[in-house]
Short mmCIF file of C-alpha atoms and ligand atoms in Angstrom, two decimals:
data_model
loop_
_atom_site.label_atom_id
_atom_site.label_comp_id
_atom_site.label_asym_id
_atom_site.label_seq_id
_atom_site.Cartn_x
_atom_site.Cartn_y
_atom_site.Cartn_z
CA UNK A 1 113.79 96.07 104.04
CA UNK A 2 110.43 94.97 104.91
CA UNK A 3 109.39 91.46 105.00
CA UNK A 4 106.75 89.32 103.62
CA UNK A 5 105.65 85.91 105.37
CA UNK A 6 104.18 83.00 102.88
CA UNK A 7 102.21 80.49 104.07
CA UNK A 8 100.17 76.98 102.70
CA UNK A 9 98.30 75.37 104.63
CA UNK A 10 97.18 71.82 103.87
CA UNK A 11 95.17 69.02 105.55
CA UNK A 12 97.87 67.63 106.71
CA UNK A 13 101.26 70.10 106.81
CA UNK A 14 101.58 73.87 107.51
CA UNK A 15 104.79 75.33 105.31
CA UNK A 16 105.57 79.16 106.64
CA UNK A 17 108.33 80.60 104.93
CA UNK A 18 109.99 84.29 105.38
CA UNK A 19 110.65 85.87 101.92
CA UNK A 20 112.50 89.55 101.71
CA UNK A 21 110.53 92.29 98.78
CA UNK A 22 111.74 90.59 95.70
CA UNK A 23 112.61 86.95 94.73
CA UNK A 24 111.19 83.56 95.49
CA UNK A 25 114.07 81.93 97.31
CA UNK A 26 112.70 81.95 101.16
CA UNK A 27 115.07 83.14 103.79
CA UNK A 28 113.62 81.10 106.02
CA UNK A 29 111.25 78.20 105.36
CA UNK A 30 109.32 75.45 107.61
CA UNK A 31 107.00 72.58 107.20
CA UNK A 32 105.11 71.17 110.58
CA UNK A 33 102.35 68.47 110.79
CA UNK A 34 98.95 70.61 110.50
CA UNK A 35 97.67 68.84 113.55
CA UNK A 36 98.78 67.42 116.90
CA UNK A 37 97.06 65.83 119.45
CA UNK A 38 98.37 68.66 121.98
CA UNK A 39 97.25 71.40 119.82
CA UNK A 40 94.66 72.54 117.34
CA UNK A 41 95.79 73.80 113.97
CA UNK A 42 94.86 77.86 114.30
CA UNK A 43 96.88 77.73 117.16
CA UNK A 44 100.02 75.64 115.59
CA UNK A 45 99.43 78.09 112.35
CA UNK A 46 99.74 80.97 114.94
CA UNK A 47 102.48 80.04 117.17
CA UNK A 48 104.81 79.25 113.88
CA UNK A 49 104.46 82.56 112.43
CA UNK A 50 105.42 83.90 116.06
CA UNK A 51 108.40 81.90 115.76
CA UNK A 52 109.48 82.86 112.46
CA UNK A 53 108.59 86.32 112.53
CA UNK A 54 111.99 89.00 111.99
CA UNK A 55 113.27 90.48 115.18
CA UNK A 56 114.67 93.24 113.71
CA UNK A 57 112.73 93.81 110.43
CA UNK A 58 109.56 94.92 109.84
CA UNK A 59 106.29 92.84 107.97
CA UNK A 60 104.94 93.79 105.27
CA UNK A 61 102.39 91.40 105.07
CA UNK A 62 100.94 87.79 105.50
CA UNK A 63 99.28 85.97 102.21
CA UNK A 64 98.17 82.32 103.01
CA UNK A 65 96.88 79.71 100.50
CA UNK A 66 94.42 77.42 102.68
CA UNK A 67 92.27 74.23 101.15
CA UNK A 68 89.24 74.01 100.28
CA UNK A 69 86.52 76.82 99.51
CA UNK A 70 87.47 80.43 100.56
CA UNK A 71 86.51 83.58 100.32
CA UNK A 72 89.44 85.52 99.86
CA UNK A 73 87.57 89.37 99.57
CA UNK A 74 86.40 88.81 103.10
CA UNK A 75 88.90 86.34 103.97
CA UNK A 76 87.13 83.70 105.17
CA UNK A 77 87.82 79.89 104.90
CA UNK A 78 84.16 78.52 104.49
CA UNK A 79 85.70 74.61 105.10
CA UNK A 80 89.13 73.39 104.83
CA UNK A 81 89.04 69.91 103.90
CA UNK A 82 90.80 67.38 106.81
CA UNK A 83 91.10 70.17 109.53
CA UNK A 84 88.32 69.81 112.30
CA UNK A 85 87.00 72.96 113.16
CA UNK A 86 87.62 75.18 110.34
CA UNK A 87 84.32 75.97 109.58
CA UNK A 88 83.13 79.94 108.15
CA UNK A 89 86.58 81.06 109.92
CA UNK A 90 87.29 84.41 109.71
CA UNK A 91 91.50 83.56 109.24
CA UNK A 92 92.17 87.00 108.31
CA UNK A 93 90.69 88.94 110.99
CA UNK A 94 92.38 86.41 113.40
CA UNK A 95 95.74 86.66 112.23
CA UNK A 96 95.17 90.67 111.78
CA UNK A 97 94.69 91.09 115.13
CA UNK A 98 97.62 88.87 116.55
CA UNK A 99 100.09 90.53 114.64
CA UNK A 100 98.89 93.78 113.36
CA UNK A 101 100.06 93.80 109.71
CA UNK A 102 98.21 93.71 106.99
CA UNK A 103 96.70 89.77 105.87
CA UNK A 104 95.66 87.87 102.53
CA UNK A 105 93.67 84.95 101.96
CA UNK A 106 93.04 82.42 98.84
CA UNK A 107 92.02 79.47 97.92
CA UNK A 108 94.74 76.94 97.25
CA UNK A 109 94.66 76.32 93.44
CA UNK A 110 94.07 80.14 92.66
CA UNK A 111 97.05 80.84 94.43
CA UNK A 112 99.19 77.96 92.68
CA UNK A 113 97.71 79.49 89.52
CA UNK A 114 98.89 83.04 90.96
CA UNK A 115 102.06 81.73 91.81
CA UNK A 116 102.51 80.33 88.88
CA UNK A 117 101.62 83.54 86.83
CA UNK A 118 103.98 85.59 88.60
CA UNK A 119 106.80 83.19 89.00
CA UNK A 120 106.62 80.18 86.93
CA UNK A 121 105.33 79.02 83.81
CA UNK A 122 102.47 81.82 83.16
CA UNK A 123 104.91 84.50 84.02
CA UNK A 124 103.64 86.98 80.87
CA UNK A 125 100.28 85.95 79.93
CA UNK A 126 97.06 87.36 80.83
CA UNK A 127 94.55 84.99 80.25
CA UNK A 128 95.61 81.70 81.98
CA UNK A 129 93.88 78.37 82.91
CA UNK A 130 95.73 76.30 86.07
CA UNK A 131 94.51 73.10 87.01
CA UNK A 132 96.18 70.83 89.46
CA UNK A 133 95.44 66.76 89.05
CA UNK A 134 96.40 64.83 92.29
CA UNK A 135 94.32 63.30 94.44
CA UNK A 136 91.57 65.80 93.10
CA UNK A 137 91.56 68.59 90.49
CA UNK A 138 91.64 71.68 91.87
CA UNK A 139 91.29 74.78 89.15
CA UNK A 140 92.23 78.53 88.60
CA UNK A 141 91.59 81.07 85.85
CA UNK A 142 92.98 84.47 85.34
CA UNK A 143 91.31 87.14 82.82
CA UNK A 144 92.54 90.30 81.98
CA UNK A 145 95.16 90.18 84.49
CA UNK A 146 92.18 89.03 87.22
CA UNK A 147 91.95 86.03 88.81
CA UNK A 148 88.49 84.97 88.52
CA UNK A 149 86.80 84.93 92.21
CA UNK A 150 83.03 84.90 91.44
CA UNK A 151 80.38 86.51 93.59
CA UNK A 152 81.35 84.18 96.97
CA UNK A 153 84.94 83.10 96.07
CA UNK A 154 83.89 80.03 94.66
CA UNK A 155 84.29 80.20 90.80
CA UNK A 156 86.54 77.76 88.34
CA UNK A 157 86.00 74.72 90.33
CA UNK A 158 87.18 73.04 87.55
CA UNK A 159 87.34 69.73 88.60
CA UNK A 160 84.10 69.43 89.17
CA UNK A 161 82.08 70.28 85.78
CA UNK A 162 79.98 67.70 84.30
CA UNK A 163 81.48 65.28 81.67
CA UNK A 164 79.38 62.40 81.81
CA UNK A 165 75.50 62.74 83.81
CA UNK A 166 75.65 58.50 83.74
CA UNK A 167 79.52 58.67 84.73
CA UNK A 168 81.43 57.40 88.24
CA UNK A 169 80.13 59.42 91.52
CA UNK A 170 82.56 62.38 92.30
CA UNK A 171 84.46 62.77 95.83
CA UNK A 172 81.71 65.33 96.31
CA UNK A 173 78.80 62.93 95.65
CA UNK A 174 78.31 63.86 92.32
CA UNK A 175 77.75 61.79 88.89
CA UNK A 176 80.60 62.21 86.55
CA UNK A 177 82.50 65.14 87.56
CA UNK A 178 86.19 65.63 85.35
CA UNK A 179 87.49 64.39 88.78
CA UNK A 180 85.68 61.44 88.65
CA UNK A 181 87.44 60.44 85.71
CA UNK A 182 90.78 62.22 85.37
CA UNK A 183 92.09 62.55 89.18
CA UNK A 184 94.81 60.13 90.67
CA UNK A 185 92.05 58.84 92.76
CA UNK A 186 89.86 57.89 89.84
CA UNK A 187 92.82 56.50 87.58
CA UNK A 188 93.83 54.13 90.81
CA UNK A 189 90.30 53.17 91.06
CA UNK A 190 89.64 52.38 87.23
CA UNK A 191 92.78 50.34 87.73
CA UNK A 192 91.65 48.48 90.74
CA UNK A 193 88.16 47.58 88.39
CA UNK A 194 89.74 46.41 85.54
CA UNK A 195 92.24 43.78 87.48
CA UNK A 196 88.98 42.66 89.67
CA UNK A 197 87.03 42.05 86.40
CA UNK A 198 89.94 39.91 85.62
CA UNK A 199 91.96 42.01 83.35
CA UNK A 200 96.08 40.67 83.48
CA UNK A 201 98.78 43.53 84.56
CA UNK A 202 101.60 43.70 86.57
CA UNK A 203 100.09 45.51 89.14
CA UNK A 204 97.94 42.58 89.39
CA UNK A 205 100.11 41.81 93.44
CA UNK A 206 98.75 45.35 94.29
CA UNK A 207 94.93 44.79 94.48
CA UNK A 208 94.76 48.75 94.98
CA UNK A 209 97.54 50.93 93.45
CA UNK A 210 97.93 54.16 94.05
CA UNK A 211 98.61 56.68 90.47
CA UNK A 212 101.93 56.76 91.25
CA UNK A 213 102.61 52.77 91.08
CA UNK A 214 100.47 53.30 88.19
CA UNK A 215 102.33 55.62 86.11
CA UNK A 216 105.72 53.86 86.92
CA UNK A 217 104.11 50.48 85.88
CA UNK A 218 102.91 52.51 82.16
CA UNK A 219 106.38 53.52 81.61
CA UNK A 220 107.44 50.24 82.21
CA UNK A 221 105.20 48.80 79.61
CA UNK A 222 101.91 47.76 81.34
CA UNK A 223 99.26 47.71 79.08
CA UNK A 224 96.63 48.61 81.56
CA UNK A 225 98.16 51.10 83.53
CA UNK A 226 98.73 52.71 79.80
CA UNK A 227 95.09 52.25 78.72
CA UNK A 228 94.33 54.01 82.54
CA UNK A 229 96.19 57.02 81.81
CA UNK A 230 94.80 57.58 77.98
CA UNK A 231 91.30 57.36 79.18
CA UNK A 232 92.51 60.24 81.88
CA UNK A 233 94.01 62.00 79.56
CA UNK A 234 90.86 61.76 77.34
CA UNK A 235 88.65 62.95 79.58
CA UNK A 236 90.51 65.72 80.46
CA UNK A 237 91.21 66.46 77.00
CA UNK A 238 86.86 67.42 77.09
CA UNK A 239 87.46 68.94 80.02
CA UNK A 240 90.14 71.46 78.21
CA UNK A 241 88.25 72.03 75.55
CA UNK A 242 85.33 73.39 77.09
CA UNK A 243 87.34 75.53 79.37
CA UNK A 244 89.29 76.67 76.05
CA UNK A 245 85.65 77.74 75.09
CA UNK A 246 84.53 79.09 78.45
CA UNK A 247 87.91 81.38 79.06
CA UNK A 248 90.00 81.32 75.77
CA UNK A 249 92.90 81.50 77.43
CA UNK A 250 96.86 81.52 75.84
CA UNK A 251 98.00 78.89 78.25
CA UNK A 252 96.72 76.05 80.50
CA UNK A 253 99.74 74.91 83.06
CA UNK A 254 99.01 71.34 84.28
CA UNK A 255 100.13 70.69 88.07
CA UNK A 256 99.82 68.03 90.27
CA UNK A 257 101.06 64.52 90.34
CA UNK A 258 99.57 62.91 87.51
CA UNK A 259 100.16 65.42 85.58
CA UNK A 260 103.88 64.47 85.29
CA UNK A 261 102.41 60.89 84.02
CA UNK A 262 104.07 61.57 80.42
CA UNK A 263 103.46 60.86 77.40
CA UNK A 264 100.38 58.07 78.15
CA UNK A 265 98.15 61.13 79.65
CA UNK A 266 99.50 63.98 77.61
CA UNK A 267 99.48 62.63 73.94
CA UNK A 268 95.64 61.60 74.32
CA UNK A 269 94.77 64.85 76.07
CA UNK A 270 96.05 66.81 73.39
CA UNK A 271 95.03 64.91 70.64
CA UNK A 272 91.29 65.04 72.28
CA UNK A 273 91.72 68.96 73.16
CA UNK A 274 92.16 69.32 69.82
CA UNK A 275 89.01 67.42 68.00
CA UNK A 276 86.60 68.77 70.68
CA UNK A 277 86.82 72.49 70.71
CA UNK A 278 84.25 73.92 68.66
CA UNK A 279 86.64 76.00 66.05
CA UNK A 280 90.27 76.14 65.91
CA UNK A 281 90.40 79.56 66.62
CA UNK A 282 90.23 78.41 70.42
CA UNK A 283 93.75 76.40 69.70
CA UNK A 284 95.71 79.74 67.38
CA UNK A 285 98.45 80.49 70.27
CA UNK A 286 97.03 78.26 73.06
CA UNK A 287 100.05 76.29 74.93
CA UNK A 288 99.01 73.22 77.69
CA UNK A 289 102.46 73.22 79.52
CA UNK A 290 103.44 71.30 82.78
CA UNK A 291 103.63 74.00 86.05
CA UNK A 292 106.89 74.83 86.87
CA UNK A 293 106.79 75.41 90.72
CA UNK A 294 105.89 72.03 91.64
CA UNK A 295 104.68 71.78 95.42
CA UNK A 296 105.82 75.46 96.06
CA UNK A 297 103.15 77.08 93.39
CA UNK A 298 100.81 77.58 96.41
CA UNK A 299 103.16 79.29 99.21
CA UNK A 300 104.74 81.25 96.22
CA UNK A 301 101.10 82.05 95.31
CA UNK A 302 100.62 83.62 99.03
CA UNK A 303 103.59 85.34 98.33
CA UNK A 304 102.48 87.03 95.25
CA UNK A 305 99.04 87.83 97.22
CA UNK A 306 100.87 89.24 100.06
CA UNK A 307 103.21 91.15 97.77
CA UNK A 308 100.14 92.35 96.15
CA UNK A 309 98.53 94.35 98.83
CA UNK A 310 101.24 97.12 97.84
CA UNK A 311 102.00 98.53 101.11
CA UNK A 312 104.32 101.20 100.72
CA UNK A 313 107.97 100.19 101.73
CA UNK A 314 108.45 100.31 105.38
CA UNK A 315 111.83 102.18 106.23
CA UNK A 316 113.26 100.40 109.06
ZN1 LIG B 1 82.70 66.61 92.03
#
């Protein structure tokens, strides 16, 4: 039985895992630190797949979810995010020629939304919106069974569409991007504002709280950290509804940390989805649901990718 190898790369871990032609239990798995002083990160991402590749079984293929803007027809990472060096690099021809087996390469959040199409919560559908809210929001959306790439690899960055032109500046330097308001990043800092300005909460020890302290400190009654998450959840709730206009999809999946924030996020969101699309018609079947693959959605996604390139079974 041939093989497939899954990996996600990140700015700051590598996960390679060894998966046989069916299922999404790994065989094998590993996570290393992306970068060591001793050695760069193409050549820690090479030397683990050496290690974990089958003695006696053949490969099938390689599918690997890397950050940041890619363009996965010519598989090329155009910048990952956090790894020096990684600049309009040609990953796939690299790892084609080390070790002569077919290779795939996406974009992070399409292939969490891919994973989760294939294996998790979208399993079924065929018109699907993914967005993952963490640090940033990262965004996927599959039509017709497609995942939508654009010209250059770079479509449905959905964290980055304009929601306010006089809003907070974006990581990327940009006014008022859904990031800006609706990330973990931008919750922590709208926190961090309010207590300066003098506003009373519990967090009020931690000058700067990270989403995480924040949503614990909601659940445990904190009227600001509550008020934090709504407004999130508000603002994405815009964000949905234009996307519900822009792809009309049956189901958004929600990812990421903040999106398990509960009740506080979700309850405006929805409520705000629901007033801002232009007709219900966009609502008639739609379901926003939490992800179900948590932080394996991406290496799963490479695995659907990989699996994807239907190379005829190998007999060994
Ligand atoms: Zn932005």
């Amino acid at each position: 039985m041939a093989k497939y190898i899954a990996v996600d790369v990140g700015g700051t871990h590598i996960r390679v895992a060894v998966f046989g032609s069916k299922g999404i239990i790994p065989e094998r798995v590993t996570r290393i630190a992306t970068q060591q002083p001793e050695e760069n990160a193409l050549d820690r991402l090479q030397n683990q797949i050496s290690k974990f590749w089958p003695e006696n079984e053949p490969v099938a293929a390689i599918g690997i979810a890397a950050p940041g803007p890619v363009d996965q027809k010519q598989g090329i990472i155009f910048a990952a995010p956090n790894i020096p060096g990684w600049i309009n690099l040609p990953l796939r021809s690299i790892l084609e020629e080390r070790f002569a087996v077919p290779v795939a390469l996406g974009n992070d959040a399409n292939l969490a939304a891919l994973g989760e199409w294939n294996y998790g919560a979208g399993q079924g559908h065929h018109y699907l919106l993914y967005l993952t809210i963490s640090t940033g929001i990262g965004g996927a959306a599959i039509c017709d069974d497609q995942l939508i790439l654009g010209a250059h690899g770079l479509a449905t960055e959905l964290g980055h569409v304009t929601i306010d032109p006089n809003g907070p500046i974006c990581s990327c330097g940009r006014p008022g991007h859904l990031e800006a308001f609706s990330s973990g990043t931008a919750i922590a800092r709208y926190v961090a504002n309010q207590m300066a300005a003098g506003v009373h909460s519990s967090l009020s020890g931690t000058p700067t709280p990270t989403a995480r302290q924040i949503s614990q400190a909601a659940q445990a009654g904190d009227r600001l950290a509550q008020a934090a998450l709504e407004r999130a959840g508000q603002y994405l709730g815009i964000g949905l509804a234009n996307y519900a206009e822009i792809f009309n999809p049956s189901i958004m999946i929600l990812g990421g940390g903040v999106s398990r924030s509960g009740s506080y996020f979700w309850d405006p969101m929805n409520a705000v989805l629901q007033k801002a699309v232009m007709s219900p018609a966009y609502l008639h079947d739609l379901i926003v649901v939490p992800a179900a693959l948590g932080d394996d959605a991406g290496l799963l996604g490479a695995l659907a990718l990989g699996r994807s390139l239907q190379i005829p079974e190998i007999v060994s």
